[in-house]
Short mmCIF file of C-alpha atoms in Angstrom, two decimals:
data_model
loop_
_atom_site.label_atom_id
_atom_site.label_comp_id
_atom_site.label_asym_id
_atom_site.label_seq_id
_atom_site.Cartn_x
_atom_site.Cartn_y
_atom_site.Cartn_z
CA MET A 18 2.21 10.76 -15.29
CA HIS A 19 1.78 7.60 -13.17
CA TRP A 20 -1.10 9.12 -10.97
CA PRO A 21 -2.96 12.41 -11.23
CA ALA A 22 -1.36 15.09 -9.00
CA GLY A 23 -3.04 14.94 -5.52
CA SER A 24 -3.53 11.17 -5.53
CA TRP A 25 -2.49 9.36 -2.35
CA ASP A 26 -1.82 12.66 -0.60
CA SER A 27 0.85 13.73 -3.20
CA GLU A 28 1.51 17.42 -3.97
CA LEU A 29 -1.21 19.11 -5.98
CA VAL A 30 0.60 20.36 -9.14
CA PRO A 31 -1.42 22.09 -11.80
CA ILE A 32 -1.77 19.91 -14.94
CA ALA A 33 -0.77 22.85 -17.08
CA GLU A 34 2.57 23.05 -15.33
CA THR A 35 3.28 19.37 -15.70
CA MET A 36 2.27 19.33 -19.42
CA ASP A 37 4.41 22.43 -19.98
CA ALA A 38 7.43 20.48 -18.70
CA LEU A 39 6.59 17.35 -20.72
CA ASN A 40 6.05 19.33 -23.96
CA LYS A 41 9.44 21.00 -23.44
CA LEU A 42 11.06 17.51 -23.11
CA LYS A 43 9.35 16.37 -26.25
CA GLU A 44 10.47 19.48 -28.14
CA GLN A 45 14.04 18.75 -27.05
CA GLY A 46 13.88 15.18 -28.24
CA LYS A 47 14.28 13.72 -24.77
CA ILE A 48 10.93 11.84 -24.90
CA ARG A 49 8.86 10.84 -27.90
CA ALA A 50 5.45 10.52 -26.32
CA ILE A 51 3.36 11.69 -23.36
CA GLY A 52 1.38 9.06 -21.45
CA VAL A 53 -0.85 9.26 -18.37
CA SER A 54 -1.78 6.40 -15.88
CA ASN A 55 -4.79 6.06 -13.63
CA PHE A 56 -6.45 9.17 -15.23
CA SER A 57 -10.17 9.41 -15.64
CA ARG A 58 -11.70 10.75 -18.86
CA ALA A 59 -12.20 14.23 -17.41
CA GLN A 60 -8.54 14.25 -16.32
CA ILE A 61 -7.26 13.19 -19.78
CA GLU A 62 -9.49 15.79 -21.36
CA GLU A 63 -7.93 18.49 -19.12
CA ALA A 64 -4.34 17.31 -19.86
CA ALA A 65 -5.14 17.34 -23.60
CA GLN A 66 -5.89 20.99 -23.51
CA TYR A 67 -2.14 21.57 -23.06
CA GLY A 68 -0.61 18.96 -25.44
CA ARG A 69 -1.02 15.64 -27.18
CA ILE A 70 -1.68 12.66 -24.91
CA ASP A 71 -0.46 9.53 -26.57
CA SER A 72 -1.34 6.73 -24.18
CA LEU A 73 -3.51 5.94 -21.12
CA GLN A 74 -2.31 3.26 -18.81
CA PRO A 75 -5.29 2.01 -16.71
CA PRO A 76 -5.83 -1.23 -14.64
CA TYR A 77 -7.80 -3.28 -17.13
CA SER A 78 -8.56 -6.93 -17.40
CA LEU A 79 -11.47 -9.26 -17.99
CA PHE A 80 -12.31 -8.77 -14.15
CA TRP A 81 -11.60 -5.06 -13.86
CA ARG A 82 -13.17 -3.00 -16.55
CA TRP A 83 -13.80 0.52 -15.15
CA VAL A 84 -11.94 2.08 -18.15
CA GLU A 85 -14.69 0.85 -20.46
CA LYS A 86 -17.35 2.92 -18.55
CA ASP A 87 -15.18 6.08 -18.46
CA ALA A 88 -12.26 6.77 -20.69
CA MET A 89 -12.11 4.11 -23.43
CA SER A 90 -14.47 5.88 -25.91
CA TYR A 91 -12.47 9.06 -25.59
CA CYS A 92 -9.20 7.14 -26.19
CA VAL A 93 -10.70 5.46 -29.22
CA ASP A 94 -12.02 8.74 -30.65
CA ASN A 95 -8.78 10.53 -30.12
CA HIS A 96 -6.40 7.75 -31.12
CA ILE A 97 -4.92 7.35 -27.57
CA SER A 98 -3.39 4.02 -27.01
CA ILE A 99 -4.70 1.96 -24.02
CA ILE A 100 -1.85 0.12 -22.31
CA ALA A 101 -3.47 -2.13 -19.74
CA TYR A 102 -1.70 -2.96 -16.40
CA SER A 103 -2.80 -5.69 -14.00
CA SER A 104 -3.97 -7.40 -17.18
CA LEU A 105 -4.19 -10.65 -15.35
CA ALA A 106 -5.80 -9.11 -12.30
CA GLN A 107 -2.60 -9.64 -10.22
CA GLY A 108 -2.57 -13.34 -11.22
CA ILE A 109 -6.23 -14.15 -10.45
CA LEU A 110 -6.93 -14.77 -14.12
CA THR A 111 -4.25 -17.47 -14.37
CA GLY A 112 -6.39 -19.67 -12.07
CA LYS A 113 -3.41 -20.27 -9.85
CA PHE A 114 -5.27 -19.06 -6.61
CA GLY A 115 -7.56 -21.71 -5.37
CA PRO A 116 -10.88 -21.05 -3.41
CA GLU A 117 -9.14 -21.18 -0.05
CA HIS A 118 -5.99 -19.15 -0.84
CA LYS A 119 -4.49 -16.97 1.72
CA PHE A 120 -1.80 -14.44 1.05
CA GLU A 121 1.33 -14.12 3.29
CA GLU A 122 1.54 -11.18 5.61
CA GLY A 123 2.59 -8.02 3.71
CA ASP A 124 1.47 -9.22 0.22
CA HIS A 125 -0.51 -6.17 -1.06
CA ARG A 126 -2.61 -8.43 -3.27
CA ALA A 127 -4.53 -9.27 -0.18
CA LYS A 128 -6.11 -5.70 -0.40
CA ASN A 129 -7.24 -6.26 -4.05
CA LYS A 130 -11.06 -5.97 -4.08
CA LEU A 131 -11.26 -9.09 -6.16
CA PHE A 132 -10.00 -11.11 -3.23
CA ILE A 133 -12.84 -9.97 -0.90
CA LYS A 134 -14.83 -13.12 -0.17
CA GLU A 135 -18.05 -12.40 -2.07
CA ASN A 136 -16.07 -11.20 -5.09
CA TYR A 137 -13.62 -14.00 -4.84
CA ASN A 138 -16.43 -16.63 -4.98
CA ARG A 139 -17.80 -15.08 -8.22
CA VAL A 140 -14.22 -15.04 -9.61
CA GLN A 141 -13.84 -18.84 -8.97
CA THR A 142 -17.16 -19.53 -10.59
CA ALA A 143 -16.20 -17.39 -13.64
CA LEU A 144 -12.82 -19.19 -13.92
CA ASN A 145 -14.56 -22.47 -14.02
CA GLN A 146 -16.70 -21.21 -16.90
CA LEU A 147 -13.67 -19.98 -18.82
CA ARG A 148 -11.61 -23.23 -18.54
CA PRO A 149 -13.60 -25.10 -21.31
CA ILE A 150 -12.89 -22.20 -23.71
CA ALA A 151 -9.14 -22.25 -22.84
CA ASP A 152 -9.12 -26.04 -23.37
CA ARG A 153 -10.69 -25.63 -26.70
CA HIS A 154 -7.89 -23.48 -27.76
CA GLN A 155 -5.23 -25.52 -26.00
CA THR A 156 -4.10 -22.53 -24.10
CA SER A 157 -3.87 -21.34 -20.49
CA LEU A 158 -6.52 -19.40 -18.55
CA GLY A 159 -4.21 -16.51 -18.43
CA ASN A 160 -3.51 -16.40 -22.13
CA LEU A 161 -7.18 -16.68 -22.86
CA ALA A 162 -7.76 -13.63 -20.69
CA LEU A 163 -5.00 -11.80 -22.45
CA ALA A 164 -6.18 -12.73 -25.93
CA TRP A 165 -9.71 -11.23 -24.85
CA LEU A 166 -7.89 -8.15 -23.52
CA ILE A 167 -5.83 -7.37 -26.61
CA SER A 168 -8.97 -7.85 -28.74
CA GLN A 169 -10.55 -4.78 -27.23
CA PRO A 170 -10.39 -1.39 -29.05
CA GLN A 171 -6.84 0.06 -29.17
CA THR A 172 -5.80 -2.06 -26.18
CA ASN A 173 -2.33 -3.57 -25.46
CA ALA A 174 -1.30 -5.41 -22.34
CA ILE A 175 1.50 -5.25 -19.77
CA VAL A 176 2.16 -8.59 -18.37
CA GLY A 177 4.48 -9.38 -15.48
CA ALA A 178 7.00 -12.26 -15.76
CA ARG A 179 9.48 -13.64 -13.34
CA ASP A 180 11.70 -15.16 -15.95
CA GLY A 181 12.29 -15.51 -19.72
CA GLU A 182 10.21 -18.64 -19.91
CA GLN A 183 7.20 -16.92 -18.35
CA ALA A 184 7.59 -14.02 -20.84
CA ALA A 185 7.77 -16.41 -23.78
CA GLU A 186 4.63 -18.13 -22.55
CA ASN A 187 2.69 -14.98 -22.06
CA ALA A 188 3.60 -13.78 -25.57
CA LYS A 189 1.65 -16.86 -26.95
CA ALA A 190 -1.49 -15.06 -26.09
CA ALA A 191 -1.16 -13.14 -29.33
CA GLU A 192 -1.50 -16.41 -31.22
CA VAL A 193 -4.99 -17.22 -29.67
CA LYS A 194 -7.65 -16.28 -32.16
CA LEU A 195 -11.10 -15.89 -30.68
CA SER A 196 -14.32 -15.80 -32.68
CA GLU A 197 -16.89 -13.02 -32.27
CA GLU A 198 -19.04 -15.59 -30.42
CA GLU A 199 -16.26 -16.54 -28.09
CA LEU A 200 -15.45 -12.88 -27.41
CA LYS A 201 -19.08 -12.31 -26.38
CA GLU A 202 -19.14 -15.50 -24.31
CA ILE A 203 -15.96 -14.42 -22.46
CA ASP A 204 -17.28 -10.86 -22.12
CA ALA A 205 -20.47 -12.21 -20.51
CA ILE A 206 -18.55 -14.47 -18.05
CA GLY A 207 -16.31 -11.46 -17.08
CA ARG A 208 -19.29 -9.35 -16.33
CA THR A 209 -20.57 -11.86 -13.73
CA VAL A 210 -17.65 -10.49 -11.73
CA THR A 211 -17.43 -6.84 -12.69
CA ASP A 212 -21.15 -6.09 -12.64
CA ASN A 213 -21.02 -6.75 -8.88
CA LEU A 214 -18.16 -4.33 -8.11
CA ASP A 215 -18.48 -0.76 -6.90
CA ASP A 216 -17.79 2.37 -8.98
CA ASN A 217 -14.52 3.16 -7.28
CA PRO A 218 -11.76 2.98 -10.06
CA VAL A 219 -9.04 2.07 -7.57
CA MET A 220 -8.57 -1.73 -7.39
CA TRP A 221 -7.24 -1.94 -3.77
CA ASN A 222 -8.68 -1.10 -0.38
CA PHE A 223 -5.41 0.68 0.88
#
């Protein structure tokens, strides 16, 4: 379920009805698992009344951590995999967008709250603080952020790639081994951005 029913003016279908359909597909062997995306803890708990939820797919990165405040503890307690999307915050965590970057007309990333000026200034400061840590590990900023992310409880990462070379480069994040001290240092740097965001779990101002 990519978004809870009713999101973005979609049809409001009872969760019991949706779960009943998914459970039947599972019984028939047509699917092996049931996952939800963009669900809050309360919404996962409701869905779980009707069947096993195997995964949650939230927006989650060093610079967007709403899931930690809401659903992560429930997922850990109930062995629900967290499959993070926007794990590089739509490319911000790669460092490829400079302080004066402007998106072309129609690029939806322009509506990402992290690109709002006051947030974006904090992002740039945080990236400058992360660079020495990436350099120590002879890795990229993006792979440092991914290494931190997959070190979080039960968390895996979806990473976009435009070609095979990018995919192979992203996969190297699994080889970056961060110490407990480094994980805490990176965590603190990330919070200089996330602690100043509002409590709305949606990453964009659509």
